[in-house]
Coordinates of C-alpha atoms and ligand atoms in Angstrom, one line a residue:
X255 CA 53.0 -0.4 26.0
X256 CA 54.7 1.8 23.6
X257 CA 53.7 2.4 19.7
X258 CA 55.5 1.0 17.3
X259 CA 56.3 1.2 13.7
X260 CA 57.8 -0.2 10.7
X261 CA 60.8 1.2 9.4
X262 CA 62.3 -0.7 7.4
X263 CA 61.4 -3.6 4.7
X264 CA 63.3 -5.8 2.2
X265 CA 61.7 -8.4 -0.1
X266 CA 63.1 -11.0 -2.7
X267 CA 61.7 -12.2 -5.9
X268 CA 59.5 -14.9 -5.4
X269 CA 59.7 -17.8 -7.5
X270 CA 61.8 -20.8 -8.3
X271 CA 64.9 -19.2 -7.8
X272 CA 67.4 -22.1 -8.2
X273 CA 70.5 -20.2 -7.9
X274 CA 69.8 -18.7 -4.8
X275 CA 70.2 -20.5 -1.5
X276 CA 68.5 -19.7 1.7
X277 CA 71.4 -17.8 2.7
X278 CA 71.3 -15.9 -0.5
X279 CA 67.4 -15.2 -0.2
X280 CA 67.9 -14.1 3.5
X281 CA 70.8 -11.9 2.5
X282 CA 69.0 -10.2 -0.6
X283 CA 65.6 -8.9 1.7
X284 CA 67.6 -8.3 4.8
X285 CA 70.5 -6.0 3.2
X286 CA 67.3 -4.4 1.1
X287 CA 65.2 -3.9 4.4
X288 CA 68.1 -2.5 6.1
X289 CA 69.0 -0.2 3.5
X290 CA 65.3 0.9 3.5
X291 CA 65.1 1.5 7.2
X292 CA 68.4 3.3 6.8
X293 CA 69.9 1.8 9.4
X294 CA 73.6 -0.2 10.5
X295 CA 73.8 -4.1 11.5
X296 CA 75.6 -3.1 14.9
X297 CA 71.8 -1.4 15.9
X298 CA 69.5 -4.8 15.7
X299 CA 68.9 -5.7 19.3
X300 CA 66.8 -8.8 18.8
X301 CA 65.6 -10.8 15.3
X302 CA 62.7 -13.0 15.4
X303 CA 62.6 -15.7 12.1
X304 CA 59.9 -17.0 10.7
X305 CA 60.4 -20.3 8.7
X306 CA 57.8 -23.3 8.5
X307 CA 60.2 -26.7 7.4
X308 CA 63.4 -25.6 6.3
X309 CA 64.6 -28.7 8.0
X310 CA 62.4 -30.8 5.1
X311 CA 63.0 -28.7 2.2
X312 CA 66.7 -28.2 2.6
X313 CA 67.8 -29.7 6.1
X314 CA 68.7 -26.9 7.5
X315 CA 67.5 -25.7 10.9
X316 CA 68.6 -23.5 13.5
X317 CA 67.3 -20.4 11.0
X318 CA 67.1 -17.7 12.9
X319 CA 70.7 -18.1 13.7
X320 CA 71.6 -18.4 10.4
X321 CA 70.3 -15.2 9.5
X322 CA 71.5 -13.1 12.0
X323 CA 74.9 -14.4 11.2
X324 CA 74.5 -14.1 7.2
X325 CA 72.9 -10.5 8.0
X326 CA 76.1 -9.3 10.3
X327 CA 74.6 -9.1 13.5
X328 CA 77.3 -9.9 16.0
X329 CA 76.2 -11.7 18.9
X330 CA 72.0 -10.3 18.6
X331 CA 69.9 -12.7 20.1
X332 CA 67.8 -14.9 17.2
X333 CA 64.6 -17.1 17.7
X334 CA 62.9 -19.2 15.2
X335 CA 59.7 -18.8 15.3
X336 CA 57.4 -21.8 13.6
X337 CA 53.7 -21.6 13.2
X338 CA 53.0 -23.3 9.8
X339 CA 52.7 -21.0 6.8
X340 CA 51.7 -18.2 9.5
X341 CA 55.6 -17.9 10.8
X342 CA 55.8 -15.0 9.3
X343 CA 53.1 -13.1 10.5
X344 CA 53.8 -14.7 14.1
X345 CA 57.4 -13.7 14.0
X346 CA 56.5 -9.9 13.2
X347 CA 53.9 -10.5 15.5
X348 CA 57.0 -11.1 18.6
X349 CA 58.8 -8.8 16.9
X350 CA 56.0 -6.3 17.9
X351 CA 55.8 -7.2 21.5
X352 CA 58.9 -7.0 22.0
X353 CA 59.7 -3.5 21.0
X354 CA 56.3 -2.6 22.5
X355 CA 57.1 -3.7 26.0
X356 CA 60.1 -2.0 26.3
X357 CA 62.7 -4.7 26.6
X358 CA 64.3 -3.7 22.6
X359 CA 64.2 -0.8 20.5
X360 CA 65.5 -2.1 17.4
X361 CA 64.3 -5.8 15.7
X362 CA 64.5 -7.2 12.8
X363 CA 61.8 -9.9 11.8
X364 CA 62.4 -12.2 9.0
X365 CA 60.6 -14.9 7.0
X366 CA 62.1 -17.1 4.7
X367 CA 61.5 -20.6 2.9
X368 CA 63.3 -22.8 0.0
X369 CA 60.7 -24.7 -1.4
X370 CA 61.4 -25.9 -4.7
X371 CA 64.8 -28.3 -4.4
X372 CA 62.7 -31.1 -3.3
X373 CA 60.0 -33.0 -5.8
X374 CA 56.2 -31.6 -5.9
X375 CA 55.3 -34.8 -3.9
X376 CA 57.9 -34.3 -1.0
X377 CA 57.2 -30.6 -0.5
X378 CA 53.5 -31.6 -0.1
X379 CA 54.4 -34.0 2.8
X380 CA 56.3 -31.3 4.3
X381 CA 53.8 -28.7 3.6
X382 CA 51.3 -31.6 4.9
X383 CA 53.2 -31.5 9.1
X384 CA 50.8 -28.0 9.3
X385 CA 47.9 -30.4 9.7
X386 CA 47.4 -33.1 12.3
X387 CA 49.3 -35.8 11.2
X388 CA 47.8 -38.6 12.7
X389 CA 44.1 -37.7 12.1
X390 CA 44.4 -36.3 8.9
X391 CA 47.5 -36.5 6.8
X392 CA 48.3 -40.4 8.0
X393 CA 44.7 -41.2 6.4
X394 CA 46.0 -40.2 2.7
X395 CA 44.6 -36.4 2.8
X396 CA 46.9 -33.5 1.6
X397 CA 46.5 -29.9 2.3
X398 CA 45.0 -29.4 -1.3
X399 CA 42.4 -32.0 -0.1
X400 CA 42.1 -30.2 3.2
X401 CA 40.7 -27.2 1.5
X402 CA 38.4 -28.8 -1.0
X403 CA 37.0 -30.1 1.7
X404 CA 35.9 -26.4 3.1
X405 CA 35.2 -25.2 -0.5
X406 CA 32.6 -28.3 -1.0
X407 CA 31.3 -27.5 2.3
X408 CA 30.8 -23.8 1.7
X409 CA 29.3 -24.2 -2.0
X410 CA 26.9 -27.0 -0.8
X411 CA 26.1 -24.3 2.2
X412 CA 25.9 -20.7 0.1
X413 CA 25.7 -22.2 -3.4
X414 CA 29.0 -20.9 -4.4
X415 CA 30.3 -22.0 -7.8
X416 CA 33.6 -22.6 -9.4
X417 CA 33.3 -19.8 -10.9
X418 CA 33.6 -17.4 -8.2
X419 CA 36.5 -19.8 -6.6
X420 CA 38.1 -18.8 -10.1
X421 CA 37.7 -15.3 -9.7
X422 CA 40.1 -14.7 -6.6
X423 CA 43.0 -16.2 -9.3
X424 CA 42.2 -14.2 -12.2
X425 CA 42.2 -11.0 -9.7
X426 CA 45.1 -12.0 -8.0
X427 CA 46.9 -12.9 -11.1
X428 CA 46.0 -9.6 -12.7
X429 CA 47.4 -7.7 -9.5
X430 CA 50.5 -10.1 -9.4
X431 CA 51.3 -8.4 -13.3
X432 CA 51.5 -5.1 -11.6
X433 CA 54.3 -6.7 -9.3
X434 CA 58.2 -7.3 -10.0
X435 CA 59.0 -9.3 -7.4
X436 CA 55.5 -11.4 -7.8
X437 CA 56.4 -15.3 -9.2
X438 CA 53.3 -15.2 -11.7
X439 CA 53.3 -12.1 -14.0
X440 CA 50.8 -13.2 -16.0
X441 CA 47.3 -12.9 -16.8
X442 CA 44.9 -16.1 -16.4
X443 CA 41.4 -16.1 -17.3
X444 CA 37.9 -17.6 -15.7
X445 CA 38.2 -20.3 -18.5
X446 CA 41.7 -21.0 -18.1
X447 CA 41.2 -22.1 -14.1
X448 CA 38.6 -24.1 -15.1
X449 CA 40.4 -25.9 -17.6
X450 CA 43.5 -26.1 -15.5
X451 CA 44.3 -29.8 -14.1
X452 CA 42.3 -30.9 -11.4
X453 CA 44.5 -31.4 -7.8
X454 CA 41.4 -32.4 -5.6
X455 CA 38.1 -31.4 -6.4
X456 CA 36.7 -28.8 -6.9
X457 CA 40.1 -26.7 -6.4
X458 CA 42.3 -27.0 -9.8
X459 CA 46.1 -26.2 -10.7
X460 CA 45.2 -22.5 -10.7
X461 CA 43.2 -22.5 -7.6
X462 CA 46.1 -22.9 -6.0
X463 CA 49.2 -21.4 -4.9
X464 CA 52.2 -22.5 -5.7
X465 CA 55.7 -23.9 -4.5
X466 CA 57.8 -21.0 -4.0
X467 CA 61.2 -19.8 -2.9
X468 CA 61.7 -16.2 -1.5
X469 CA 62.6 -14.2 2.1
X470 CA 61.0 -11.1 3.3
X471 CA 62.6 -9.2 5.8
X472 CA 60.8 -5.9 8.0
X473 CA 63.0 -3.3 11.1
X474 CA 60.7 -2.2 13.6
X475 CA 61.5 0.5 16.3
X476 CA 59.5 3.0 18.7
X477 CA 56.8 5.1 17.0
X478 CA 58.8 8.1 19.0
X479 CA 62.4 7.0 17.6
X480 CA 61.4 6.2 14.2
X481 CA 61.7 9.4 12.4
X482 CA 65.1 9.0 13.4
X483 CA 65.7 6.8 10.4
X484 CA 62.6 6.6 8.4
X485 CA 61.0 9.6 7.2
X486 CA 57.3 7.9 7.0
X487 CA 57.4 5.4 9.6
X488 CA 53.9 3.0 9.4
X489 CA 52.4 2.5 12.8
X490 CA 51.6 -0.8 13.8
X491 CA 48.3 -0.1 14.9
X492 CA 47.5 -3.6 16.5
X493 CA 48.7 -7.2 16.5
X494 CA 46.6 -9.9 17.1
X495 CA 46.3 -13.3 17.3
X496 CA 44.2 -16.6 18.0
X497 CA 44.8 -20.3 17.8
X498 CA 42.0 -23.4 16.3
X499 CA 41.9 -26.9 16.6
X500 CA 44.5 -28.4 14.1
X501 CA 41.8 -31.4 12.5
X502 CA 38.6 -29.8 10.6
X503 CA 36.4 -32.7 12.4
X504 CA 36.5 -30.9 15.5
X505 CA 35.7 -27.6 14.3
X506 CA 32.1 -26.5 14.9
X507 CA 32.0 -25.5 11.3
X508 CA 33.5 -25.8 8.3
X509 CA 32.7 -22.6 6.3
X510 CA 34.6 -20.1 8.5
X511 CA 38.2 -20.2 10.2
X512 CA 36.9 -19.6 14.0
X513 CA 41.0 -18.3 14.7
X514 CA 40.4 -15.8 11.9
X515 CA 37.2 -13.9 13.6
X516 CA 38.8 -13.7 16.9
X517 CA 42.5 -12.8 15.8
X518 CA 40.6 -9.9 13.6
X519 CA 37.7 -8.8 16.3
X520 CA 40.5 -8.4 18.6
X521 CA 42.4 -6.3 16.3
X522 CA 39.8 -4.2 15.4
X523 CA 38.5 -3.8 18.9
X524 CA 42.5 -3.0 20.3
X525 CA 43.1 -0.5 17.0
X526 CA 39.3 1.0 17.9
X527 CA 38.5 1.0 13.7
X528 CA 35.8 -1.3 12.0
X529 CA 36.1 -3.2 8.5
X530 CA 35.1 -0.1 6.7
X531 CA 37.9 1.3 7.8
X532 CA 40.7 -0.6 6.5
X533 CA 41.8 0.5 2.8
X534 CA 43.6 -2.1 1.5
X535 CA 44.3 -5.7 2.6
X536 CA 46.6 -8.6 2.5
X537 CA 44.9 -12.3 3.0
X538 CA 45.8 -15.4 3.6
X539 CA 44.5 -16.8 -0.2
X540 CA 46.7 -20.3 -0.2
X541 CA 43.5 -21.6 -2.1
X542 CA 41.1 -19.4 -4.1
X543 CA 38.7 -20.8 -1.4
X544 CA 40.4 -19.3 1.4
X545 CA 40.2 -15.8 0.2
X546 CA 36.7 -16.0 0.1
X547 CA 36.6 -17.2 4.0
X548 CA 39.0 -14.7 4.7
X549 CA 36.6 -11.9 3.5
X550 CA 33.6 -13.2 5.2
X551 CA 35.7 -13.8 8.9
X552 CA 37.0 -10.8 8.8
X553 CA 33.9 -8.9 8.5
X554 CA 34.3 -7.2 5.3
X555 CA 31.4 -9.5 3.9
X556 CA 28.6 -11.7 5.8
X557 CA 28.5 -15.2 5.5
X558 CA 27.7 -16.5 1.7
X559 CA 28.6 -13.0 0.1
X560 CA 31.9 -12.4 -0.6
X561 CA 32.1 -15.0 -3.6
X562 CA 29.6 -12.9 -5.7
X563 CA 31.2 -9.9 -4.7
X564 CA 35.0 -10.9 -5.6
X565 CA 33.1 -12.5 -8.9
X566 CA 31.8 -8.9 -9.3
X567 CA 35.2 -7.1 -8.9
X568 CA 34.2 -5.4 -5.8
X569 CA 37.6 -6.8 -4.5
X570 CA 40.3 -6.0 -7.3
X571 CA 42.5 -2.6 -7.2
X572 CA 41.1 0.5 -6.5
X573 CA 37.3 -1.0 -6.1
X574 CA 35.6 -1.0 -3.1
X575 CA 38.1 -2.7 -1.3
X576 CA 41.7 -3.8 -2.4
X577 CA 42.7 -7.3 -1.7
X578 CA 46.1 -8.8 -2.6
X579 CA 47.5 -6.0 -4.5
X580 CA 51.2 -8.2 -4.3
X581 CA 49.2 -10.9 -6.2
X582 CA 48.7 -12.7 -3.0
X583 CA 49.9 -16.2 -1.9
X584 CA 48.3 -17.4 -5.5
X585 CA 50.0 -14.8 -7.8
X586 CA 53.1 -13.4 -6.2
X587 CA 54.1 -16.6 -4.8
X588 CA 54.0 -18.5 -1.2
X589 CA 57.6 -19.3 0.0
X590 CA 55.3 -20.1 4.0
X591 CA 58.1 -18.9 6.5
X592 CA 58.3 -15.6 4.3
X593 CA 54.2 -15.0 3.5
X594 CA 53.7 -13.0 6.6
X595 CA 56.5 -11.1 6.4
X596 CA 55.8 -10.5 2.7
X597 CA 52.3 -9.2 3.6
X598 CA 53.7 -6.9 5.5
X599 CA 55.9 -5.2 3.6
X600 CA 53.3 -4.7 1.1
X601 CA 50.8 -2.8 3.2
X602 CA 53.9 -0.4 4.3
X603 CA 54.2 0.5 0.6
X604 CA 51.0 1.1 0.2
X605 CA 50.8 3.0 2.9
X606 CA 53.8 5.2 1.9
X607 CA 52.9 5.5 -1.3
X608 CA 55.0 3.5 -2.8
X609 CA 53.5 0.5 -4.8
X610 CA 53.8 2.2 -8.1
X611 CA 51.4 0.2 -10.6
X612 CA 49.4 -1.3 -7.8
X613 CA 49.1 1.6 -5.5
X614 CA 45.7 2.2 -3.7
X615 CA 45.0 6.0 -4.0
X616 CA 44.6 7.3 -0.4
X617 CA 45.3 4.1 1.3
X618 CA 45.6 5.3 4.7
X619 CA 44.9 2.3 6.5
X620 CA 46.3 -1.3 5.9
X621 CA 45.7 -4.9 7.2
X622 CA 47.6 -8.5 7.3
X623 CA 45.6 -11.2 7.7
X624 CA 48.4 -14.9 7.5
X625 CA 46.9 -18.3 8.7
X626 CA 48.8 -21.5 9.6
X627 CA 47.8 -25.1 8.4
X628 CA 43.9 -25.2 7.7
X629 CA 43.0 -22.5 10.2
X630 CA 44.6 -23.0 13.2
X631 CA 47.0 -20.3 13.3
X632 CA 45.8 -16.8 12.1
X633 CA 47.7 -14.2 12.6
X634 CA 45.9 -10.6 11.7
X635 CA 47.9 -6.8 12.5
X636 CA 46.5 -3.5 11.4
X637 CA 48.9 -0.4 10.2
X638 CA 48.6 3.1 9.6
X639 CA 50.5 6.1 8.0
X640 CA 51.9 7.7 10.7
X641 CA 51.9 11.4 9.4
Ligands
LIG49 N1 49.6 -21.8 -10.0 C1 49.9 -21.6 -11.3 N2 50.8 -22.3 -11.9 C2 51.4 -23.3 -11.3 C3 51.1 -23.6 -9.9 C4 50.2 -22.8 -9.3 N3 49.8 -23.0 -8.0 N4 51.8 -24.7 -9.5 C5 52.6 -25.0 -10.6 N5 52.3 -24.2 -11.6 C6 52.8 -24.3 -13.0 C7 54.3 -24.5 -13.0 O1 55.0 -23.2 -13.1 C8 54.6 -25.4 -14.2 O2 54.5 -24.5 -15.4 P1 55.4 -24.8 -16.6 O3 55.1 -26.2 -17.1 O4 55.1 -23.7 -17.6 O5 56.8 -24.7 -16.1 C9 53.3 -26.3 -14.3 O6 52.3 -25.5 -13.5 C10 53.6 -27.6 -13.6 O7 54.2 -27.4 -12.4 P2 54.4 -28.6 -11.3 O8 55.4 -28.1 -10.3 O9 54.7 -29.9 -12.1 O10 53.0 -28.7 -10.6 P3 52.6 -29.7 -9.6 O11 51.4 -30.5 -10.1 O12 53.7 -30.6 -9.1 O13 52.2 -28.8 -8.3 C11 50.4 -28.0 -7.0 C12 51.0 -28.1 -8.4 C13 49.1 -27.2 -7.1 C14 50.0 -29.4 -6.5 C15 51.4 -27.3 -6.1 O14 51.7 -26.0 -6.5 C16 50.9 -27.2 -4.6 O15 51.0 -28.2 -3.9 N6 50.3 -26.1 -4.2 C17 49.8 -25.9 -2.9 C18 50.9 -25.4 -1.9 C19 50.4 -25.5 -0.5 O16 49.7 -26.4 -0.1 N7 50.8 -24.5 0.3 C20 50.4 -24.4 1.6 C21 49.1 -23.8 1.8 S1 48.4 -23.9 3.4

């Protein structure tokens, strides 16, 4: 296996960007990532493309093709890649093995999704295909449902309150501000998410995240030919992954995602580094409950904890640990296909240096943590400055 790095990365705005097509989007990360990576279309050897249901939201399939084409890469092999809202990190995932086995030097992984053409109601069916359809969706429940379900669950468990659900927004929200290409620059309150619109109970309009539009795209070569094009290549330091059942009612609990501790135990275990190790960290926050999970199942917190402790700001930028500095999926937007791709992108700024406003002061090392459906995709890779 050979290291392997990041050399490149290109993001859009997120957001409802209604004069931007998918081509468009794909077109404004990827000529951005290539730029970044310093590098010509004529040296991408392979893409991987990460999009959830382009095929629902704007009937177009066949996306990985499409962006190699609206990038310029003449003839370079392209394969979708669909895992839910964890494409993304599953396509820079492949990406990864690729060049790390040997077989390509140069790919280019992108993410990309067009969410808002269709009605609220029609992007929630769509959004809904990440869950078991016959099980769960078919019976009337919706993915905002899904995830009240969990969050009931885990404040009848650990007694937390709505309260510290609403605190993952208001951080979030406050880190999105720092953020140009975030959809939500703007600052919410405790109150305000309480008093937002109910969408199933106990998780309200601002509990959630929203419908977005947007494309990330990342390069990644060899560790030992990246300096050829990047002067501060970010090693990939591990890439993990691990799979769940699809309906909740076959999960042995409800209050952790199972995928998510073994996806992150492996990645700790292959990168040889522990929790306290990692400086700042990108999670999967789709609802404010899921942030909290994601703290606790991937050991930064134990079980029943890390609610207090985001409530207490040991989460926000520059505390103890610093989670979502983008804004995460609630406050810089969640376009699915492009989240994982996204999260990416941000830990390599960090790492560089790089993200201005937001920047974590000696971030050295990073983590992506991206989860498909309710849990049973997660998706979890480790980077580090490679100086
Ligand atoms: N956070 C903050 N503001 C939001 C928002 C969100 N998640 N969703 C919508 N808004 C804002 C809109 O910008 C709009 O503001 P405006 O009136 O100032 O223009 C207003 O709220 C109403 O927007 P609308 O599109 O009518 O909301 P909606 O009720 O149709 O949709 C949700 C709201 C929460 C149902 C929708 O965003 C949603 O389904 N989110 C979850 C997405 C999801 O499941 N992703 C996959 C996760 S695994």
């Amino acid at each position: 296996m050979r290291d392997v790095a990041v050399i490149g990365v290109g993001l859009t705005k997120f957001g409802e960007r209604w004069s931007s097509g998918l081509k468009e989007l794909l077109a404004e990360a990827g000529i951005a990532a290539l730029e970044d990576a310093n590098i010509s279309s004529n040296d991408i050897e392979m893409l991987y493309g990460g999009t959830m249901a382009s095929g629902r939201f704007i009937g177009q399939e066949h996306t990985a093709a499409l962006m190699a084409d609206q990038l310029g890469f003449k003839n370079t092999p392209a394969v979708r890649i669909e895992n839910a809202c964890a494409s993304g990190g599953s396509a820079l995932r492949q990406a990864y093995i690729s060049v790390a086995s040997g077989i390509h030097d140069i790919v280019v992984v992108g993410g990309v999704e067009k969410m808002t053409d269709v009605t609220s109601a029609e992007a929630s069916t769509a959004l809904g295909g990440a869950g078991d359809q016959e099980w769960e969706l078919f019976q009337g429940i919706t993915f905002p449902g899904l995830y009240a379900l969990i969050a009931k669950r885990h404040m009848y468990e650990y007694g937390t309150t709505e309260e510290q659900l609403a605190s993952v927004a208001v951080k979030n929200h406050e880190n999105a501000c720092k953020n140009q290409l975030a959809q939500f620059k703007k600052r919410i309150s405790i109150e305000e998410v309480m008093k937002s619109k109910m969408v199933s109970d106990p998780l309200k309009l601002l509990d959630c995240s929203p419908i977005s539009d947007g494309a990330a795209v990342a390069v990644l070569a060899p560790l030992d030919k990246a300096r050829k094009y990047n002067d501060t290549p970010i090693k990939i330091l591990s890439s993990s992954q691990a799979s769940d059942t699809l309906r909740l009612a076959e999960r042995d609990s409800l209050t952790e995602l199972k995928a998510t501790k073994i996806a992150s135990q492996l990645a700790y275990k292959h990168a040889k580094l522990e929790p306290k190790d990692i400086d700042v960290v990108e999670v999967h926050d789709c609802f404010t409950i899921a942030e909290i999970l994601a703290m606790e199942d991937l050991g930064f917190y134990k079980k029943g904890k890390a609610a207090q402790a985001i409530f207490d700001g040991e989460t926000a930028l520059n505390s103890k640990l610093s989670v979502n500095t983008s804004g995460g999926l609630k406050g810089c937007g969640h376009p699915v296909g492009a989240t994982g791709v996204k999260q990416a992108a941000e830990i390599v700024w960090q790492l560089r240096g790089d993200a201005k406003d937001r920047q974590v002061k000696g971030a050295e090392i990073g983590m992506t943590h991206n989860v498909g459906g309710s849990g049973a995709t997660a998706v979890v890779h480790i980077f580090e400055r490679a100086d």
